[in-house]
Each structure stands twice: as C-alpha cells, then as structure tokens.
PDB file of C-alpha atoms in Angstrom:
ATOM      1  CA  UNK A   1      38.375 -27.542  16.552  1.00 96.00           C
ATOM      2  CA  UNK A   2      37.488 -26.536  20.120  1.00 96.00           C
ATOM      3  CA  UNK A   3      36.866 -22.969  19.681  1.00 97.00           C
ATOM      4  CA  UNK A   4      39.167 -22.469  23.375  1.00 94.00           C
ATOM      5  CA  UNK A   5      41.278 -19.603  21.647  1.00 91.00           C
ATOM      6  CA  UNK A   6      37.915 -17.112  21.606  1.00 92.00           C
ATOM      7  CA  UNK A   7      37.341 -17.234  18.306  1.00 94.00           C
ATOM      8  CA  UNK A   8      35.692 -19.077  15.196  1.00 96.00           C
ATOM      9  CA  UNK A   9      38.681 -21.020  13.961  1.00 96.00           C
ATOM     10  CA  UNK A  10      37.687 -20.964  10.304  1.00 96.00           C
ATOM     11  CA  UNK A  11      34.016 -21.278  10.788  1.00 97.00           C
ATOM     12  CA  UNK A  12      31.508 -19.407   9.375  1.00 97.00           C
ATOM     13  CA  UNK A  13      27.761 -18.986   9.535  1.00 96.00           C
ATOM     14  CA  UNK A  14      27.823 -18.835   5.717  1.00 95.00           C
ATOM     15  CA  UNK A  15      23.698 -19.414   5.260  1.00 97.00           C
ATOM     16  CA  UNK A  16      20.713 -18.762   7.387  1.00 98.00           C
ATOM     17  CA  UNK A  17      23.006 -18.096  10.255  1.00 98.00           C
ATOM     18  CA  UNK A  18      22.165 -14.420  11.735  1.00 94.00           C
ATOM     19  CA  UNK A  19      24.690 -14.090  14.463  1.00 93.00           C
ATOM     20  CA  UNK A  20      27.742 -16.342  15.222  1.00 96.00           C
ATOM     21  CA  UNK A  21      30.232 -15.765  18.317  1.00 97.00           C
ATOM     22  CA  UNK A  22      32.540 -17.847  20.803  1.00 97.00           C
ATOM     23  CA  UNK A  23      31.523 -17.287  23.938  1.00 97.00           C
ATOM     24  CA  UNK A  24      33.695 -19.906  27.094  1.00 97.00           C
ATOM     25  CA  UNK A  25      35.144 -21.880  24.426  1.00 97.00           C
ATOM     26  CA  UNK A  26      32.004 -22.459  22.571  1.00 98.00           C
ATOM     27  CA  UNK A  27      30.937 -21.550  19.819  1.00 98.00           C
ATOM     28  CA  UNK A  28      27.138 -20.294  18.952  1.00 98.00           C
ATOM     29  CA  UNK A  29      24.928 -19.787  16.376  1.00 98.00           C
ATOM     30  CA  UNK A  30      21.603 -18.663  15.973  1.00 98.00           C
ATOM     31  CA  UNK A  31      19.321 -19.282  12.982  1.00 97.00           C
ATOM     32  CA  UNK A  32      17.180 -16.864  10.941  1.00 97.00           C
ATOM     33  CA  UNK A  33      15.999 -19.063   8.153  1.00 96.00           C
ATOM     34  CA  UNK A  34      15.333 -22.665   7.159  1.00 96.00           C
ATOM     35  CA  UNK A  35      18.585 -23.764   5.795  1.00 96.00           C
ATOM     36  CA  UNK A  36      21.302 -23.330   7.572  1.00 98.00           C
ATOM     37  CA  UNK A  37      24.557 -23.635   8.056  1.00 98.00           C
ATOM     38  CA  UNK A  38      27.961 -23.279   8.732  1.00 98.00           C
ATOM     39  CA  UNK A  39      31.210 -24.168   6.781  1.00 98.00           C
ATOM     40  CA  UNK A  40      34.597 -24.578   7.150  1.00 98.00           C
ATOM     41  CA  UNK A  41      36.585 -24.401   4.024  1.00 96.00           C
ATOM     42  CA  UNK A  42      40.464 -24.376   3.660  1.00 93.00           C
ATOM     43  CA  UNK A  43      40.805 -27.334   5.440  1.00 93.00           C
ATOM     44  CA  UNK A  44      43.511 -30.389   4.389  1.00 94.00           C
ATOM     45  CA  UNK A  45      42.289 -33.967   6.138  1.00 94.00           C
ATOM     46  CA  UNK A  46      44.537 -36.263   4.855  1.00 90.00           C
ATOM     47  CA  UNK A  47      42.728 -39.770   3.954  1.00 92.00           C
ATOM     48  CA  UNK A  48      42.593 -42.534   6.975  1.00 91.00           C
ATOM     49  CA  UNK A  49      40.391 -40.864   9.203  1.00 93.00           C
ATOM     50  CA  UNK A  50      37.051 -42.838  10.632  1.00 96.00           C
ATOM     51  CA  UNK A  51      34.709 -40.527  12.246  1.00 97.00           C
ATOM     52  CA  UNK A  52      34.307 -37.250  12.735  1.00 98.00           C
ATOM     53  CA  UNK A  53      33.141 -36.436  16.200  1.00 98.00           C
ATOM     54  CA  UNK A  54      31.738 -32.992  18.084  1.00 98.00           C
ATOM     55  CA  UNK A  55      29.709 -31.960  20.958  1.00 98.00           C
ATOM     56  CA  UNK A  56      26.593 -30.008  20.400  1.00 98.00           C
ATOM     57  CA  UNK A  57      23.512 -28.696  22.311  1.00 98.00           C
ATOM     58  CA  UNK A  58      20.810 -27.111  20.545  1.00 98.00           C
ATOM     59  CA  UNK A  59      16.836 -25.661  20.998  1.00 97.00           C
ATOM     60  CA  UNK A  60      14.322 -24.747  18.855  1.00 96.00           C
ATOM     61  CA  UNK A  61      15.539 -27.146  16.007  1.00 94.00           C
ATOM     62  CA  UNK A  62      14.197 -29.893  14.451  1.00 94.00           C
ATOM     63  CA  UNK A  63      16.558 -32.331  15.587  1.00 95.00           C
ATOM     64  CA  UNK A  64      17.612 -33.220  12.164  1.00 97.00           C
ATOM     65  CA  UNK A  65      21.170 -32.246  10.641  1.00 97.00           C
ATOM     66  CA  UNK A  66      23.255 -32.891   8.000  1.00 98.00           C
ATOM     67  CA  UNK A  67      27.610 -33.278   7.450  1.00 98.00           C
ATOM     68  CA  UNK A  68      29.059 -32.671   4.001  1.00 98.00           C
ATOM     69  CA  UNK A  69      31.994 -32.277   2.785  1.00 98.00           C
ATOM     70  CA  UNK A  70      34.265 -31.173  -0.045  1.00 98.00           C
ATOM     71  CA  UNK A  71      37.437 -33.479  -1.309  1.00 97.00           C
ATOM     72  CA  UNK A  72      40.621 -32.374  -2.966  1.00 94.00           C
ATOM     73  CA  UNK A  73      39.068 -34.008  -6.357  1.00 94.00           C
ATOM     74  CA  UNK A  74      35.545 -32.674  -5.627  1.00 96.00           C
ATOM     75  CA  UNK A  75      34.806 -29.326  -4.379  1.00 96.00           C
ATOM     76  CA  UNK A  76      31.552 -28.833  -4.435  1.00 96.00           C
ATOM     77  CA  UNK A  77      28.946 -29.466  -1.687  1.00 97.00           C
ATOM     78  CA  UNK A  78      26.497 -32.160  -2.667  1.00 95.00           C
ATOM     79  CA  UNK A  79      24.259 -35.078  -1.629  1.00 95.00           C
ATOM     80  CA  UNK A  80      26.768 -37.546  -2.490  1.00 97.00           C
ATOM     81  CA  UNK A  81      29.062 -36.249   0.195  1.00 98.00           C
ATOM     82  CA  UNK A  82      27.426 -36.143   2.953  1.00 97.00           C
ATOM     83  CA  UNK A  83      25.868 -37.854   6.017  1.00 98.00           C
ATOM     84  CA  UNK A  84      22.331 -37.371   8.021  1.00 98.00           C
ATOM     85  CA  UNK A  85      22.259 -37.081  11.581  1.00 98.00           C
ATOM     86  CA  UNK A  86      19.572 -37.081  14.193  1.00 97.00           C
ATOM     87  CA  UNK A  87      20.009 -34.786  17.515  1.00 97.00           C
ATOM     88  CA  UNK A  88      18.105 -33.891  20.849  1.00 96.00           C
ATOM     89  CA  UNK A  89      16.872 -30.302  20.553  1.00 96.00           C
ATOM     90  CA  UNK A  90      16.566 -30.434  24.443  1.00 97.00           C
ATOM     91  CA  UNK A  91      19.524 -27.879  25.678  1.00 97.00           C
ATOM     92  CA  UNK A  92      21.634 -30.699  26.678  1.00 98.00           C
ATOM     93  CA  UNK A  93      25.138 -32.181  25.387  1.00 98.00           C
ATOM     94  CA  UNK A  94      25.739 -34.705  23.297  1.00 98.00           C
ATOM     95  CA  UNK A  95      27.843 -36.069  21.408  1.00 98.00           C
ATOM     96  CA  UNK A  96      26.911 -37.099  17.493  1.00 98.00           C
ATOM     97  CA  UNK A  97      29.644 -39.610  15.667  1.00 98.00           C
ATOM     98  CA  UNK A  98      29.331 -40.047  12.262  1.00 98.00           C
ATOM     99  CA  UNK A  99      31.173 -42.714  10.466  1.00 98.00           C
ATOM    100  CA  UNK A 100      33.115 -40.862   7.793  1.00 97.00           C
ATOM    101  CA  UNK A 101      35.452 -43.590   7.010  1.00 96.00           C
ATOM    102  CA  UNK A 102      32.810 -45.983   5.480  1.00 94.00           C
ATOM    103  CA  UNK A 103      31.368 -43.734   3.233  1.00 96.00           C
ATOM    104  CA  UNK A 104      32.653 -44.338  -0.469  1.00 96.00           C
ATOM    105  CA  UNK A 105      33.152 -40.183  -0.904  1.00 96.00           C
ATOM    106  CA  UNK A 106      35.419 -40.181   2.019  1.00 97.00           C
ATOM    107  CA  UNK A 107      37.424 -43.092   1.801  1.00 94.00           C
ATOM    108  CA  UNK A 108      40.763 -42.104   0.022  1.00 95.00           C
ATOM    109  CA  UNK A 109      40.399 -39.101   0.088  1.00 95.00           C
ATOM    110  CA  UNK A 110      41.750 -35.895   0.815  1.00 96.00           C
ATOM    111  CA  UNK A 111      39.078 -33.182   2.552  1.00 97.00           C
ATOM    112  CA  UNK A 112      39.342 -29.611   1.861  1.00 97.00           C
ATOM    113  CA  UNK A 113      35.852 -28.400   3.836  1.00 98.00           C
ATOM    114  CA  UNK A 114      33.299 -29.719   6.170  1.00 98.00           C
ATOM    115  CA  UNK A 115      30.078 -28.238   6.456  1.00 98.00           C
ATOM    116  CA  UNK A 116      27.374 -28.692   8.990  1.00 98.00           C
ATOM    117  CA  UNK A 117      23.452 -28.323   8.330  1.00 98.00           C
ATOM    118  CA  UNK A 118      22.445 -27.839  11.808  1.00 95.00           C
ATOM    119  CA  UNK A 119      18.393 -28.481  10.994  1.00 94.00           C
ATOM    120  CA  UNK A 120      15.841 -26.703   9.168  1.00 95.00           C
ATOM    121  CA  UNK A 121      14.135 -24.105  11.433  1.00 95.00           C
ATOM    122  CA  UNK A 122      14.625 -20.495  11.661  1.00 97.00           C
ATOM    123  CA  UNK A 123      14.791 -19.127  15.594  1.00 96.00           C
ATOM    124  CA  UNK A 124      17.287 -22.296  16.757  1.00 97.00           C
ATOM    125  CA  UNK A 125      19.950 -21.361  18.845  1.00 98.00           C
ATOM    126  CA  UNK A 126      23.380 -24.293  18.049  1.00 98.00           C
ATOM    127  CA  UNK A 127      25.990 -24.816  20.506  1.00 98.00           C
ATOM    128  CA  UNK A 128      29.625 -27.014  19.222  1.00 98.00           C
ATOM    129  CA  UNK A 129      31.789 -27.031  21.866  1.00 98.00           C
ATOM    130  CA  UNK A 130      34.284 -29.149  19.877  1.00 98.00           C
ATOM    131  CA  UNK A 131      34.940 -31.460  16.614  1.00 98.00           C
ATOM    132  CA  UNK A 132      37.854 -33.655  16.082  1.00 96.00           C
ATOM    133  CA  UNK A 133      38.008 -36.320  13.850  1.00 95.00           C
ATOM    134  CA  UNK A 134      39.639 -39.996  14.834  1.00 94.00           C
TER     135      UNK A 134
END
C-alpha cells in the first residue's frame, strides 16, 4: 500500500480514529480515543511472506503499537494473531519490520485483513507513508 493514488486504498479508521485523509501520498490519522485503529479487511496474502514492513511518523502517542491480523481459517481479530511494536513518537520516519513469517498464526497461512493499533492515546496524529510485505 503506498497511498500515491490519493486515496485510502482499503483502509479505514474503523475505532478511535476521528478523521482519516491522504494527503502527498500519505496517509493520516488522528486519534480521539484510547484504542485505536485502523483496518484493512478484504485482503488475500497468500502464505510465504516474512515481514511486513511500513513507514510511519507519529506525535502525541505512546510509542507503543500493535499488528493483527485475520487468516482465511480465522477471522477474527485476537491476541493470538498479532505482534507488539515499539515506535518514536518524535515526528520523524521510520521504518518498523515485524517478522510475520515466524509467528505460528502466520505461517501457512492465507491473510484476509491486517489491522494496525497505532498506540493508546487520544489527540495522536499517525502518518504511513507505505506498507509492503516481503
């Protein structure tokens, strides 16, 4: 996803987001409560893939996020699937990789959703220029 065609591709701010554009390619969300997140449902990720891999910025969070995910054979979000993640809330880019591959609820499978807990505080503004997996 790199959000270059001006628009959301799929994504939604589908808790504790209160506003969500693209804006240059990027794509922005503010929070308004203290668990948010966005979600990206109707996807097909065939099984093979290691990481999954995106560029963020973000201020006023707690630094702290979370990736689930929902598989062909589970499609529910839960703890099971799903990987913590730490963050700089300093305005600057970086780039978070999280080792998808290795975990058991992955591996094999095929993914129909991602979802991405970007920290726990109300009043943080998120930037993801892109996410690919490899």
């Amino acid at each position: 996803f790199t959000f270059d065609r001006g628009d959301e591709e799929g994504w939604i701010g589908a808790h504790d987001i209160g506003e969500e554009r693209v804006r240059d390619g990027v794509l922005i969300a503010r929070t308004d409560g203290s668990d948010p997140w966005l979600e990206r449902t109707a996807c097909r990720i065939a099984p093979g893939l290691a990481t999954i891999r995106f560029r963020m910025r973000a201020r006023g969070s707690d630094g702290v996020g979370q990736l689930f995910w929902s598989t062909s054979d589970s499609p529910s979000w839960d703890e099971q699937k799903g990987l913590r993640f730490t963050f700089r809330a300093d305005g600057e880019w970086q780039e978070v990789v999280l080792p998808v591959g290795e975990h058991a609820q992955w591996h094999g499978k095929t993914v129909t959703g991602l979802r991405l807990d970007p920290g726990s505080r109300a009043g943080a503004i998120i930037e993801l220029d892109w996410i690919r997996g490899e």
